[in-house]
Short mmCIF file of C-alpha atoms in Angstrom, two decimals:
data_model
loop_
_atom_site.label_atom_id
_atom_site.label_comp_id
_atom_site.label_asym_id
_atom_site.label_seq_id
_atom_site.Cartn_x
_atom_site.Cartn_y
_atom_site.Cartn_z
CA MET X 1 26.21 153.89 162.46
CA GLU X 2 25.19 152.27 165.74
CA ALA X 3 22.81 149.95 163.91
CA VAL X 4 25.61 148.93 161.56
CA LYS X 5 27.94 148.28 164.48
CA LYS X 6 25.32 146.18 166.24
CA SER X 7 24.67 144.18 163.08
CA LYS X 8 28.29 143.19 162.87
CA LYS X 9 28.88 139.83 164.44
CA LYS X 10 31.50 139.64 167.11
CA LYS X 11 34.36 137.32 166.36
CA ALA X 12 34.25 134.21 168.50
CA ASN X 13 37.04 133.89 171.01
CA GLN X 14 38.91 130.76 169.91
CA PHE X 15 41.56 130.92 172.62
CA PRO X 16 39.77 128.46 174.98
CA TYR X 17 39.38 126.00 172.10
CA GLY X 18 43.06 126.35 171.29
CA VAL X 19 44.06 125.66 174.90
CA ALA X 20 41.73 122.65 175.06
CA LEU X 21 43.15 121.29 171.80
CA LEU X 22 46.71 121.77 173.04
CA VAL X 23 45.89 119.82 176.21
CA VAL X 24 44.39 116.99 174.13
CA ILE X 25 47.48 116.92 171.87
CA VAL X 26 49.81 116.71 174.87
CA ILE X 27 47.74 113.96 176.51
CA ILE X 28 47.69 111.90 173.31
CA GLY X 29 51.45 112.44 172.93
CA ILE X 30 52.06 111.17 176.47
CA ILE X 31 49.87 108.11 175.89
CA LEU X 32 51.65 107.28 172.64
CA SER X 33 55.09 107.81 174.21
CA LYS X 34 54.26 105.30 176.95
CA GLN X 35 53.38 102.72 174.30
CA SER X 36 56.47 103.48 172.21
CA PRO X 37 58.91 106.43 172.19
CA LYS X 38 58.81 106.36 168.39
CA LEU X 39 55.04 106.84 168.36
CA GLY X 40 55.39 109.92 170.54
CA LEU X 41 58.10 111.28 168.24
CA TYR X 42 55.98 110.63 165.15
CA TRP X 43 53.02 112.37 166.81
CA ALA X 44 55.09 115.45 167.68
CA PHE X 45 56.61 115.58 164.20
CA GLY X 46 53.19 115.23 162.56
CA ILE X 47 51.71 118.06 164.65
CA ALA X 48 54.71 120.31 163.94
CA PHE X 49 54.64 119.48 160.23
CA GLY X 50 50.92 120.21 160.00
CA PHE X 51 51.38 123.53 161.81
CA VAL X 52 54.12 124.58 159.40
CA LEU X 53 52.05 123.53 156.37
CA GLN X 54 49.04 125.51 157.60
CA LYS X 55 50.97 128.67 158.38
CA ALA X 56 53.09 128.53 155.22
CA ARG X 57 50.13 127.58 152.97
CA PHE X 58 52.54 125.06 151.44
CA CYS X 59 51.04 123.04 148.59
CA PHE X 60 52.67 121.26 145.66
CA THR X 61 49.62 121.81 143.47
CA ALA X 62 49.66 125.55 144.07
CA SER X 63 53.39 125.66 143.32
CA LEU X 64 52.68 124.48 139.76
CA ARG X 65 49.24 126.07 139.35
CA ASP X 66 49.88 129.61 140.60
CA PRO X 67 52.54 130.52 137.99
CA VAL X 68 50.03 129.77 135.23
CA LEU X 69 46.95 131.34 136.84
CA THR X 70 48.35 134.31 138.77
CA GLY X 71 52.01 134.53 137.83
CA SER X 72 53.10 134.10 141.45
CA THR X 73 56.06 131.76 141.97
CA SER X 74 56.54 132.17 145.72
CA LEU X 75 55.34 128.63 146.44
CA THR X 76 57.24 127.31 143.42
CA ARG X 77 60.47 128.73 144.83
CA ALA X 78 59.61 127.35 148.28
CA VAL X 79 59.25 123.86 146.81
CA ILE X 80 62.55 124.23 144.97
CA VAL X 81 64.29 125.27 148.20
CA ALA X 82 62.72 122.26 149.94
CA PHE X 83 64.10 120.00 147.19
CA MET X 84 67.55 121.54 147.61
CA ILE X 85 67.52 120.96 151.37
CA ALA X 86 66.27 117.40 150.86
CA THR X 87 68.99 116.79 148.28
CA ILE X 88 71.70 117.83 150.74
CA GLY X 89 70.22 115.79 153.59
CA PHE X 90 69.59 112.58 151.63
CA ALA X 91 72.94 112.83 149.84
CA ALA X 92 74.75 113.03 153.19
CA ILE X 93 72.92 109.95 154.51
CA GLN X 94 73.37 107.93 151.32
CA TYR X 95 77.02 108.89 150.77
CA ASN X 96 77.84 107.96 154.35
CA ALA X 97 76.34 104.51 153.73
CA TYR X 98 78.30 104.27 150.45
CA LEU X 99 81.60 105.01 152.21
CA ARG X 100 80.87 102.32 154.80
CA GLY X 101 80.08 99.79 152.12
CA GLU X 102 76.48 99.46 153.30
CA ALA X 103 73.31 99.26 151.22
CA ILE X 104 72.20 102.69 149.99
CA PRO X 105 69.10 103.70 151.99
CA GLY X 106 66.10 105.20 150.28
CA ASN X 107 63.43 104.19 147.83
CA ILE X 108 65.22 103.79 144.50
CA ALA X 109 62.15 102.83 142.50
CA PRO X 110 61.93 101.68 138.87
CA VAL X 111 61.02 104.37 136.33
CA GLY X 112 58.77 103.38 133.45
CA ILE X 113 55.45 103.90 131.72
CA HIS X 114 53.70 103.34 135.06
CA THR X 115 55.48 106.45 136.38
CA VAL X 116 54.25 108.57 133.45
CA ILE X 117 50.65 107.33 133.72
CA GLY X 118 50.54 107.66 137.50
CA ALA X 119 52.11 111.13 137.52
CA THR X 120 49.74 112.38 134.81
CA MET X 121 46.63 111.04 136.56
CA PHE X 122 47.73 112.34 139.94
CA GLY X 123 48.62 115.75 138.50
CA ILE X 124 45.20 116.13 136.85
CA GLY X 125 43.49 114.93 140.03
CA MET X 126 45.41 117.43 142.18
CA VAL X 127 44.33 120.37 140.02
CA ILE X 128 40.68 119.28 139.97
CA ALA X 129 40.67 118.62 143.73
CA GLY X 130 42.39 121.93 144.42
CA GLY X 131 45.25 120.47 146.45
CA CYS X 132 47.87 117.77 146.77
CA ALA X 133 47.90 115.21 149.56
CA SER X 134 49.45 117.59 152.10
CA GLY X 135 47.29 120.53 151.01
CA THR X 136 44.11 118.44 151.19
CA LEU X 137 44.90 117.18 154.69
CA MET X 138 45.70 120.72 155.79
CA ARG X 139 42.39 122.08 154.50
CA VAL X 140 40.45 119.21 156.06
CA GLY X 141 41.95 120.26 159.39
CA GLU X 142 40.91 123.84 158.71
CA GLY X 143 37.30 122.75 158.24
CA PHE X 144 36.89 122.86 154.45
CA MET X 145 34.15 120.28 153.99
CA MET X 146 34.61 120.04 150.21
CA GLN X 147 38.09 118.62 150.83
CA TRP X 148 36.49 115.68 152.65
CA LEU X 149 35.22 114.52 149.26
CA SER X 150 38.75 114.76 147.87
CA ILE X 151 40.30 112.79 150.73
CA ILE X 152 37.60 110.08 150.52
CA PHE X 153 38.37 109.47 146.85
CA PHE X 154 42.08 109.81 147.62
CA ILE X 155 41.72 106.84 149.95
CA ILE X 156 39.59 104.93 147.43
CA GLY X 157 42.19 105.52 144.72
CA SER X 158 45.02 104.39 147.01
CA LEU X 159 43.19 101.19 147.87
CA TRP X 160 42.40 100.56 144.21
CA GLY X 161 46.06 101.13 143.33
CA ALA X 162 47.17 98.70 146.05
CA ARG X 163 44.70 96.13 144.68
CA ASP X 164 46.15 96.39 141.16
CA PHE X 165 49.78 96.80 142.24
CA GLY X 166 50.63 93.19 141.42
CA TRP X 167 49.38 93.64 137.84
CA TRP X 168 51.40 96.84 137.37
CA THR X 169 54.47 95.07 138.78
CA LYS X 170 54.25 92.35 136.13
CA VAL X 171 53.39 94.68 133.25
CA SER X 172 55.77 97.59 133.90
CA ILE X 173 57.47 97.96 137.30
CA ALA X 174 59.48 94.72 137.22
CA LYS X 175 60.63 95.42 133.65
CA SER X 176 61.64 99.06 134.25
CA PRO X 177 65.17 100.19 135.18
CA LYS X 178 66.09 101.69 138.54
CA VAL X 179 67.80 105.02 137.98
CA PHE X 180 70.18 106.22 140.71
CA LEU X 181 72.02 109.31 139.49
CA PRO X 182 75.27 108.68 141.44
CA ASP X 183 75.55 105.31 139.66
CA VAL X 184 75.06 107.04 136.29
CA PHE X 185 77.12 110.23 136.68
CA GLY X 186 79.11 109.70 139.87
CA TRP X 187 78.45 111.25 143.28
CA GLY X 188 80.00 114.66 142.60
CA VAL X 189 78.27 115.33 139.29
CA ALA X 190 74.92 113.97 140.51
CA PHE X 191 74.96 116.00 143.74
CA PHE X 192 76.25 119.34 142.48
CA GLY X 193 74.49 118.96 139.13
CA GLN X 194 71.14 118.54 140.84
CA LEU X 195 71.76 121.55 143.10
CA ILE X 196 72.79 123.68 140.12
CA LEU X 197 69.72 122.60 138.14
CA LEU X 198 67.44 123.45 141.07
CA GLY X 199 69.20 126.78 141.49
CA LEU X 200 68.63 127.60 137.81
CA LEU X 201 64.95 126.68 138.17
CA PHE X 202 64.74 129.02 141.19
CA ILE X 203 66.22 131.89 139.16
CA LEU X 204 63.90 131.10 136.24
CA ALA X 205 60.84 131.11 138.53
CA GLU X 206 61.87 134.45 140.03
CA TRP X 207 62.43 135.93 136.56
CA TYR X 208 59.07 134.59 135.35
CA GLU X 209 57.19 136.23 138.23
CA TYR X 210 59.03 139.52 137.66
CA LYS X 211 58.17 139.41 133.95
CA ARG X 212 54.48 138.63 134.60
CA PHE X 213 54.24 141.40 137.21
CA ASN X 214 55.77 143.99 134.87
CA ALA X 215 53.52 142.87 132.01
CA LYS X 216 50.42 143.55 134.13
CA ASN X 217 51.66 147.01 135.10
#
């Protein structure tokens, strides 16, 4: 028993490293704030967002992959809740601009064949890489070296896409319609309809997990 206990490696005390990292984060935040208050705010938000992602294990890929592989829909429901919160927040900002007669803020992008091709390629790439953009960045920070390969090709793909963006604009983007649901259905139907649809998806995801769990038992 003593030999077994001695053979066990003691866990390294990471507290000093955590304190040192916190000091570095604060120093960088102060430096950025002196250059521009916005930079300091962006830095603080980025750190907080990364911390939440890491602790919550939040990943868009897993939210669509886990129901098929394991039957778990916890992340799926988390993403749906995030969409519902975003819907309320963005609708408030956009409707306020609408009432004031100002331009509607937000990226109302054209929807066309380029959307279908890009979404399909990105979806396949996410599954093969084992994570979306946020999940990959999170795992890089955790020290998963295999994710470095994913992020390198993520950057290469982004640069390639930027290089060919003009061609896609001529072929599809410029010819595709911009779809803004309040313009199509009205603000009330678009807002509450989207919330209801997301709520139904949440219930469906919960039912699916319950059904899969009972089927295994």
